[in-house]
CSV table of C-alpha atoms in Angstrom, one decimal:
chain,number,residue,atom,x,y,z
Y,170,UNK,CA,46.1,-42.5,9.7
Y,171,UNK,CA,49.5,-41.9,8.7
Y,172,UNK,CA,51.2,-42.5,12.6
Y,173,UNK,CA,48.4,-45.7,13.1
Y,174,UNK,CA,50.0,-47.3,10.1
Y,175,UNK,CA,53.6,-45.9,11.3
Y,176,UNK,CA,53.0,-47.8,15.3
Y,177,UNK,CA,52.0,-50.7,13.3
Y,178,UNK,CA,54.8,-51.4,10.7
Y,179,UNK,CA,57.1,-50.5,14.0
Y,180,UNK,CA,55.1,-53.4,16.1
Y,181,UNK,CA,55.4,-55.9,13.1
Y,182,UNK,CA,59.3,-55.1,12.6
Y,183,UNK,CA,59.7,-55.1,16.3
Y,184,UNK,CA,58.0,-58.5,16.7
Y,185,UNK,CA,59.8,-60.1,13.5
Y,186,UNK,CA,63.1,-59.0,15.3
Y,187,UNK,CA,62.5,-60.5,18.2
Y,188,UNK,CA,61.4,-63.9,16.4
Y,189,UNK,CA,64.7,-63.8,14.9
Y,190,UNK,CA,66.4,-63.1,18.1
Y,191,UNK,CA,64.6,-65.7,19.5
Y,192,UNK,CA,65.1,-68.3,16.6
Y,193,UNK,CA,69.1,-67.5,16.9
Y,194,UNK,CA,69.3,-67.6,20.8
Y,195,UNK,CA,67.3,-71.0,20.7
Y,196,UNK,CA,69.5,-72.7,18.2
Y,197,UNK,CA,72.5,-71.8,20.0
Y,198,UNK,CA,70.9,-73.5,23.2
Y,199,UNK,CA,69.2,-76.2,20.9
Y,200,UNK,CA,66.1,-75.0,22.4
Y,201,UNK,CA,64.2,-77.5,20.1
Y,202,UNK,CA,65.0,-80.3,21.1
Y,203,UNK,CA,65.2,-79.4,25.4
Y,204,UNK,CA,61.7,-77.7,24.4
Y,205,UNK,CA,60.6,-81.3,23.3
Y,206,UNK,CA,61.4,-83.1,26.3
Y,207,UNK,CA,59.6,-80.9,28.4
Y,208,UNK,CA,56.4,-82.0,30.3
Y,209,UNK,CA,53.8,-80.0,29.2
Y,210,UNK,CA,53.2,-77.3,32.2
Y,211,UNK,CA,56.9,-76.4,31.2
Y,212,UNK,CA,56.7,-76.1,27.9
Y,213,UNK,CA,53.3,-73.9,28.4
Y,214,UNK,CA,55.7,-71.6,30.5
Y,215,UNK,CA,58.2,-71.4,28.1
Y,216,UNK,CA,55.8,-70.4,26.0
Y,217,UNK,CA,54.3,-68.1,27.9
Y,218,UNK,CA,57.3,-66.3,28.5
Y,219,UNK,CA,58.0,-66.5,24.6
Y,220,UNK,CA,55.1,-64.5,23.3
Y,221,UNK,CA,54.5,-62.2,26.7
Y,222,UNK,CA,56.8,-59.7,25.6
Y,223,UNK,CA,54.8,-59.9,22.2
Y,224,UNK,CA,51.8,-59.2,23.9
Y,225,UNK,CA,53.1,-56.3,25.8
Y,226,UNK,CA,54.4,-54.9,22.6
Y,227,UNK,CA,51.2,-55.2,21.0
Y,228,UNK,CA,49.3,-54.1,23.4
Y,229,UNK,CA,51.7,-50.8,23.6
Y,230,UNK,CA,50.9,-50.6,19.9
Y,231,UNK,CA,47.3,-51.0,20.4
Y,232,UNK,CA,47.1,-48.4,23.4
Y,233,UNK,CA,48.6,-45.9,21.1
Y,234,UNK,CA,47.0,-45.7,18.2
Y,235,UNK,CA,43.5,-45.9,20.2
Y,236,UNK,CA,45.0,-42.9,21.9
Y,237,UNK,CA,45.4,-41.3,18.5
Y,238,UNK,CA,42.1,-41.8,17.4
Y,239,UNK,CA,40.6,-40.7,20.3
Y,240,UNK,CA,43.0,-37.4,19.9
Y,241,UNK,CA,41.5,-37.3,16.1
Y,242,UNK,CA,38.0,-37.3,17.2
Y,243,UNK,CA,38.4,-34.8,19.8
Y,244,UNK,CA,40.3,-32.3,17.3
Y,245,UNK,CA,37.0,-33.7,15.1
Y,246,UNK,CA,34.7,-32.4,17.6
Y,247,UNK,CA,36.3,-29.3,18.3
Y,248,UNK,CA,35.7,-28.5,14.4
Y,249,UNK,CA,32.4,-29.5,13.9
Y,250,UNK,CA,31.9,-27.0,17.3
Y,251,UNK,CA,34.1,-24.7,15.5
Y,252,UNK,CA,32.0,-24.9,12.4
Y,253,UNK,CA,28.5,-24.8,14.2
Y,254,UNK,CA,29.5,-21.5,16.0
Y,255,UNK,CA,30.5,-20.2,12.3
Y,256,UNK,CA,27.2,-21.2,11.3
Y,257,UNK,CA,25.5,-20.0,14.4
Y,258,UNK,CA,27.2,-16.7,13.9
Y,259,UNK,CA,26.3,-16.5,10.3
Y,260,UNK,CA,22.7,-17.2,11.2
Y,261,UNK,CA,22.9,-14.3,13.2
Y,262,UNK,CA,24.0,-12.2,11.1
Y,263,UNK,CA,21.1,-13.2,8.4
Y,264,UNK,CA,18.7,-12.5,10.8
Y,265,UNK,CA,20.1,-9.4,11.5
Y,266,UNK,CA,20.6,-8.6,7.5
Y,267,UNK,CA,17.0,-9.8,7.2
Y,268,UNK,CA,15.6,-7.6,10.0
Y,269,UNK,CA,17.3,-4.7,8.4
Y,270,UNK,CA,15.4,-5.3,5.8
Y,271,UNK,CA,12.8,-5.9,6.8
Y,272,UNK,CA,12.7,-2.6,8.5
Y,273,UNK,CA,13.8,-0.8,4.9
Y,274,UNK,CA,10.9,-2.3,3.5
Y,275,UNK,CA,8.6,-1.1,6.0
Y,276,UNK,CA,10.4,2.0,5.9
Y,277,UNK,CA,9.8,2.3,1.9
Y,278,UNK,CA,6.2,1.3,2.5
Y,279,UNK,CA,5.4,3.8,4.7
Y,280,UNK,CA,6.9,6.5,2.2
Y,281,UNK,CA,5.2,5.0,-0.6
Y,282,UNK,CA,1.9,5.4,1.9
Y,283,UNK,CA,2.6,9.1,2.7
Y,284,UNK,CA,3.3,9.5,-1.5
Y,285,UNK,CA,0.3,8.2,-2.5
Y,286,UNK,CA,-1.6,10.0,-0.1
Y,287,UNK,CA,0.3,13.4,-0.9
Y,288,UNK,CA,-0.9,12.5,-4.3
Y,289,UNK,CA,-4.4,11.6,-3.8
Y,290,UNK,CA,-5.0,15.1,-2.1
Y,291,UNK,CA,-3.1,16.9,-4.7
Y,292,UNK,CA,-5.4,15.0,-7.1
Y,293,UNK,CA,-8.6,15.9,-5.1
Y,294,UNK,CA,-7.3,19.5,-4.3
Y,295,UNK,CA,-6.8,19.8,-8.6
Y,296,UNK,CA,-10.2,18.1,-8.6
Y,297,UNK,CA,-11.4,20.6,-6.5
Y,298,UNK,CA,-10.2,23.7,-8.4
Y,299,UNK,CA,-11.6,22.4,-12.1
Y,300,UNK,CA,-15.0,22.0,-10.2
Y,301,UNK,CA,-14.6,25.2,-8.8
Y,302,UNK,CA,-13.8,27.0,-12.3
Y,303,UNK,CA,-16.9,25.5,-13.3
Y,304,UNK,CA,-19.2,26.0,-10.5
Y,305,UNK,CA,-18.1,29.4,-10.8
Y,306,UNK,CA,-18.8,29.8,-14.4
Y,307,UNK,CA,-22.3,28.6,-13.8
Y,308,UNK,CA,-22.7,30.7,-10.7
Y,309,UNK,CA,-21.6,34.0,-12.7
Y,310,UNK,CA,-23.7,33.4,-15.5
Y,311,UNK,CA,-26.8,32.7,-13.5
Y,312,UNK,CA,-25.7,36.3,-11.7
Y,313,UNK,CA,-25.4,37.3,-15.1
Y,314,UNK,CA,-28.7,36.3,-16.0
Y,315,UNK,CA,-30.1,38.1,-12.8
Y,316,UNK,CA,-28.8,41.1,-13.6
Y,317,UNK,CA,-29.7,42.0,-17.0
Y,318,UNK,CA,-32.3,40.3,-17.6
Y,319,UNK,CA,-34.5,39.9,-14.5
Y,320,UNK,CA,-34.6,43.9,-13.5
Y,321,UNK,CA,-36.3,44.5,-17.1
Y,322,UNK,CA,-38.3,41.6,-17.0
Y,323,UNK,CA,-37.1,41.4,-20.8
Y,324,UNK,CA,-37.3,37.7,-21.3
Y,325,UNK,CA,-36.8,35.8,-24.6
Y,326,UNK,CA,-36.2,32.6,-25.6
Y,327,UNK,CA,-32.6,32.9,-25.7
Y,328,UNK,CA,-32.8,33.2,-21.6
Y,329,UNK,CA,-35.0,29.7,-21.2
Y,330,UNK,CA,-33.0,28.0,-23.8
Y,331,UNK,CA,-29.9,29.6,-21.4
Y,332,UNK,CA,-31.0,28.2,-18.2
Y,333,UNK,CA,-32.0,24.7,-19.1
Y,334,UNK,CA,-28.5,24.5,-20.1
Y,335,UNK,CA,-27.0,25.4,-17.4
Y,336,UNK,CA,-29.4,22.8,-15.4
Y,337,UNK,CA,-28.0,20.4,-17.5
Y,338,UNK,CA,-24.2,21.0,-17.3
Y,339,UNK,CA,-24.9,21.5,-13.4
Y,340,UNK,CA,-25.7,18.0,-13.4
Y,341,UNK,CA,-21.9,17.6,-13.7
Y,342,UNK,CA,-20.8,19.9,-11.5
Y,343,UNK,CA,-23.2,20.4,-8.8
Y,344,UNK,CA,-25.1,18.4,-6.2
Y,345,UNK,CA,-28.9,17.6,-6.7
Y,346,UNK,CA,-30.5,20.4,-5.1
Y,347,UNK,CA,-28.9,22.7,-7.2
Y,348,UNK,CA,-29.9,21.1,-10.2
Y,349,UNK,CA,-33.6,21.1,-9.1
Y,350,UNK,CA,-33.4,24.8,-8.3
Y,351,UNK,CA,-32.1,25.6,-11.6
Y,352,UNK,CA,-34.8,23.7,-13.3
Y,353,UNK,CA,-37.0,25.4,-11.2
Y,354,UNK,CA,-35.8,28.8,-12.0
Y,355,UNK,CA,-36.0,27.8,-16.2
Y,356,UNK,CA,-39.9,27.0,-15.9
Y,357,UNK,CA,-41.0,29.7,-13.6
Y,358,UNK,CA,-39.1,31.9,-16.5
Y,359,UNK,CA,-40.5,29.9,-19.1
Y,360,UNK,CA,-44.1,30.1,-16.9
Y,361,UNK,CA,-43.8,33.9,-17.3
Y,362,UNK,CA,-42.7,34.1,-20.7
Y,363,UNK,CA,-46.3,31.5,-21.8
Y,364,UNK,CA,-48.3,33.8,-19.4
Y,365,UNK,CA,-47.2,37.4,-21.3
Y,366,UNK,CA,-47.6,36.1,-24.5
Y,367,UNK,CA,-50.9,35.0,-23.7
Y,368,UNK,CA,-51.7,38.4,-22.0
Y,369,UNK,CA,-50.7,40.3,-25.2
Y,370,UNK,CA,-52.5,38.6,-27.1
Y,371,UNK,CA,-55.3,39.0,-24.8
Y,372,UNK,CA,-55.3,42.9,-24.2
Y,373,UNK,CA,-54.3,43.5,-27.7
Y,374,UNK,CA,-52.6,47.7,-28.1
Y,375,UNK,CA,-54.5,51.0,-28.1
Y,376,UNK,CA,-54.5,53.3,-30.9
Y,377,UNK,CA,-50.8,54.3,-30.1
Y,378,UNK,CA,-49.3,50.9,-30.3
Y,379,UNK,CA,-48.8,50.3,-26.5
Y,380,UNK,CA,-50.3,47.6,-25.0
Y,381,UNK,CA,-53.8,48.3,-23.2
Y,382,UNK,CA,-53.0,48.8,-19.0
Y,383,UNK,CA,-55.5,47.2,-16.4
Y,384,UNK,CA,-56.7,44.7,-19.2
Y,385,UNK,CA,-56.9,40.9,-18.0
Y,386,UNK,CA,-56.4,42.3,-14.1
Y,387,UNK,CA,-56.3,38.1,-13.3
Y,388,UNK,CA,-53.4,37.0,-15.5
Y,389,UNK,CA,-51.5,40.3,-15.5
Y,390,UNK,CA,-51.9,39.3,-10.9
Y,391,UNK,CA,-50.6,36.2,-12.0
Y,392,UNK,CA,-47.6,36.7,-14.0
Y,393,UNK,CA,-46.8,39.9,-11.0
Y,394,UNK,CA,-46.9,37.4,-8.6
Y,395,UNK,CA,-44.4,34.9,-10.9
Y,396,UNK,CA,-41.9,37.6,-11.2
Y,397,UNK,CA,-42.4,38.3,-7.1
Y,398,UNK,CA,-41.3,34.6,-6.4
Y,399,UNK,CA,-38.6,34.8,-9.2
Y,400,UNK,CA,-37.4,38.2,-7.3
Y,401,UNK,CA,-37.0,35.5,-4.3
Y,402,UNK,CA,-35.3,32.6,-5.9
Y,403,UNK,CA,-32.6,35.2,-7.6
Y,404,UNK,CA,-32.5,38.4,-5.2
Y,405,UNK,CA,-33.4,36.9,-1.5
Y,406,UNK,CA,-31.0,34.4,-0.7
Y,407,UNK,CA,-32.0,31.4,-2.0
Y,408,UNK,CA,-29.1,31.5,-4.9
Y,409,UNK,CA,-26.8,32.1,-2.4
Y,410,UNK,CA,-28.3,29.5,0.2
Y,411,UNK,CA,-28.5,27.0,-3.0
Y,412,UNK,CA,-25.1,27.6,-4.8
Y,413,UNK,CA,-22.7,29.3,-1.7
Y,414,UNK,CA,-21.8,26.2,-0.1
Y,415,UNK,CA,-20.2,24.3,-3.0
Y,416,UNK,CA,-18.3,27.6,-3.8
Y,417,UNK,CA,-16.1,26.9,-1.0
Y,418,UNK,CA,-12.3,26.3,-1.4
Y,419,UNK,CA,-11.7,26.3,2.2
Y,420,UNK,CA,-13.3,22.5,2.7
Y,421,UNK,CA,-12.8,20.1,5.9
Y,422,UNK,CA,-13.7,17.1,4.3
Y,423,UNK,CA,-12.8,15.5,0.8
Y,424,UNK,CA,-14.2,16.6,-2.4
Y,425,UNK,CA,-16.6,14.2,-4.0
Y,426,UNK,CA,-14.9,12.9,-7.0
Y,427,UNK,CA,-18.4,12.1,-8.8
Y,428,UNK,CA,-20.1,15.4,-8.2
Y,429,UNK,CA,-23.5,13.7,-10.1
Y,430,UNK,CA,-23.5,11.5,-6.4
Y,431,UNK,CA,-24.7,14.6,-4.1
Y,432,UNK,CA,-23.8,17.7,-3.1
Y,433,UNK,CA,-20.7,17.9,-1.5
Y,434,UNK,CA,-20.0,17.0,2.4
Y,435,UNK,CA,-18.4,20.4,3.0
Y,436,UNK,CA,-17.7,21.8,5.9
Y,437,UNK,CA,-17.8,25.6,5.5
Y,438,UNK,CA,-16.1,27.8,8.4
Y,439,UNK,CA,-16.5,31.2,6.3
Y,440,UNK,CA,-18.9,31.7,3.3
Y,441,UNK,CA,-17.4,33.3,0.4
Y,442,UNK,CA,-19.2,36.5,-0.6
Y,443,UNK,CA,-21.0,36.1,-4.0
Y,444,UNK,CA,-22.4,39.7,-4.6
C-alpha cells in the first residue's frame, strides 16, 4: 500500500510539473493564441502531443503498482501455502498424538482386562478354599459319625438330630446329590432307631435285665438288614463316590459361585484320599 500511494503522489507531481512546464514554454511562444488559429486536425495533434507523454507516464504508473500487487498476492499465496503446510503438519502430528493414545488406552484396557481377571480367579480360588473348609468340615464329621457311632450301632437322638443338620448346611455347600444322600443317610438312621425301639418294647428283658435273643425274628431281619445297607452308604464307597469329587482343590474348570445351583463341574485328574 505504502509504494502504490508513493508511484502515485510521484505521477501526480510529475504530471503537475509538466503542466507547469508546459503552461511556461507556451506563454513564452504565446501558444494560445497560434493554438487558436489552428484548423482543427492541428490543434487535435497538438493536443495529442500535449497529454501523450501524460499518458505514458500514467501508464508507467499504472504498470507499476499492478506489478506490486500482483507481487503482494504472490507473497499472499505463498503464506497462506506456508500456513496450510503448518496446519497440515500440525494435523499430523494430532493424529499421530491421538493414535498414541489411542494405543495407551488400548494398552490400559487390556491391563485393566488381565486385572480383573487375575482378580476374579483369586476371588474364585478364595471361594474355592472357604467351600472347601466347609465341605471338609461336613465330610469329617459325617467320618466322624461313621466311626463311633455306626460300629456300635449306638444310636440316639443326638445322631439324627446331627445329621439332618448337616443335610441342611450342605445345602450351602454342596451340590444336590449330596444333599439327598445325606437325607437319606438321617432317615435310614432314624428308620433304625423307630424300628429298635419298637423291638424292645416288643421282646421285653429276661430275668437278668438283658433283652430276650431270637424274639420278633421279622423286625430284628429288618432292622439287620437297615444297618447292612447303612454299612454300604458309610463303609462301601458311596460316601466317597458322593462327597470325593467336590473335595477336589485341583479343579479344571471354575468353581460355582452359588454352590445351592448343582454340584460342581469339576474336572478331577487325582482323587484325594478321604480315609
Amino acid at each position: 500500500m505504502t509504494n502504490k500511494n508513493g508511484w502515485l503522489v510521484f505521477g501526480f507531481v510529475a504530471t503537475l510539473a509538466y503542466v507547469f512546464a508546459a503552461a511556461i514554454f507556451g506563454e513564452s511562444r504565446n501558444f494560445i493564441t497560434k493554438f487558436a488559429v489552428l484548423d482543427l486536425n492541428a490543434q487535435g495533434d497538438t493536443l495529442a502531443g500535449f497529454f501523450a507523454p501524460l499518458a505514458f507516464l500514467w501508464l508507467f504508473i499504472a504498470t507499476m503498482i499492478q506489478s506490486q500487487e500482483l507481487a503482494a498476492q504472490r507473497r499472499e499465496i505463498e503464506e497462506n501455502r506456508a500456513v496450510m503446510q503448518e496446519q497440515s503438519n500440525a494435523a499430523q502430528d494430532q493424529a499421530t498424538f491421538l493414535k498414541a493414545q489411542t494405543d495407551a488406552m488400548e494398552r490400559q484396557t487390556q491391563l485393566l482386562v488381565e486385572q480383573v481377571s487375575i482378580a476374579q480367579q483369586s476371588a474364585e480360588r478364595a471361594h474355592k478354599m472357604a467351600l472347601f473348609e466347609k465341605r471338609i468340615e461336613i465330610y469329617n464329621e459325617v467320618v466322624e459319625f461313621t466311626q463311633l457311632a455306626l460300629g456300635r450301632r449306638d444310636f440316639n437322638e443326638l445322631h439324627v438330630v446331627k445329621l439332618e443338620s448337616l443335610a441342611t448346611r450342605a445345602e450351602f455347600m454342596f451340590g444336590p446329590d449330596v444333599v439327598a444322600w445325606l437325607t437319606s443317610l438321617h432317615r435310614q438312621v432314624d428308620r433304625i432307631m423307630i424300628d429298635t425301639r419298637q423291638w424292645e418294647k416288643l421282646v421285653g428283658r429276661d430275668t437278668f435285665g438283658n433283652f430276650r435273643q431270637g424274639a420278633e425274628p421279622e423286625l430284628n431281619k429288618q432292622i439287620d438288614d437297615a444297618h447292612s445297607k447303612l454299612d454300604g452308604m458309610l463303609w462301601d464307597g458311596e460316601l466317597k463316590e458322593v462327597m470325593g469329587k467336590y473335595l477336589d482343590l485341583n479343579e479344571v474348570s471354575s468353581v460355582q459361585v452359588a454352590a445351592t445351583e448343582g454340584p460342581d463341574m469339576i474336572k478331577h485328574e487325582a482323587a484325594p484320599s478321604l480315609s
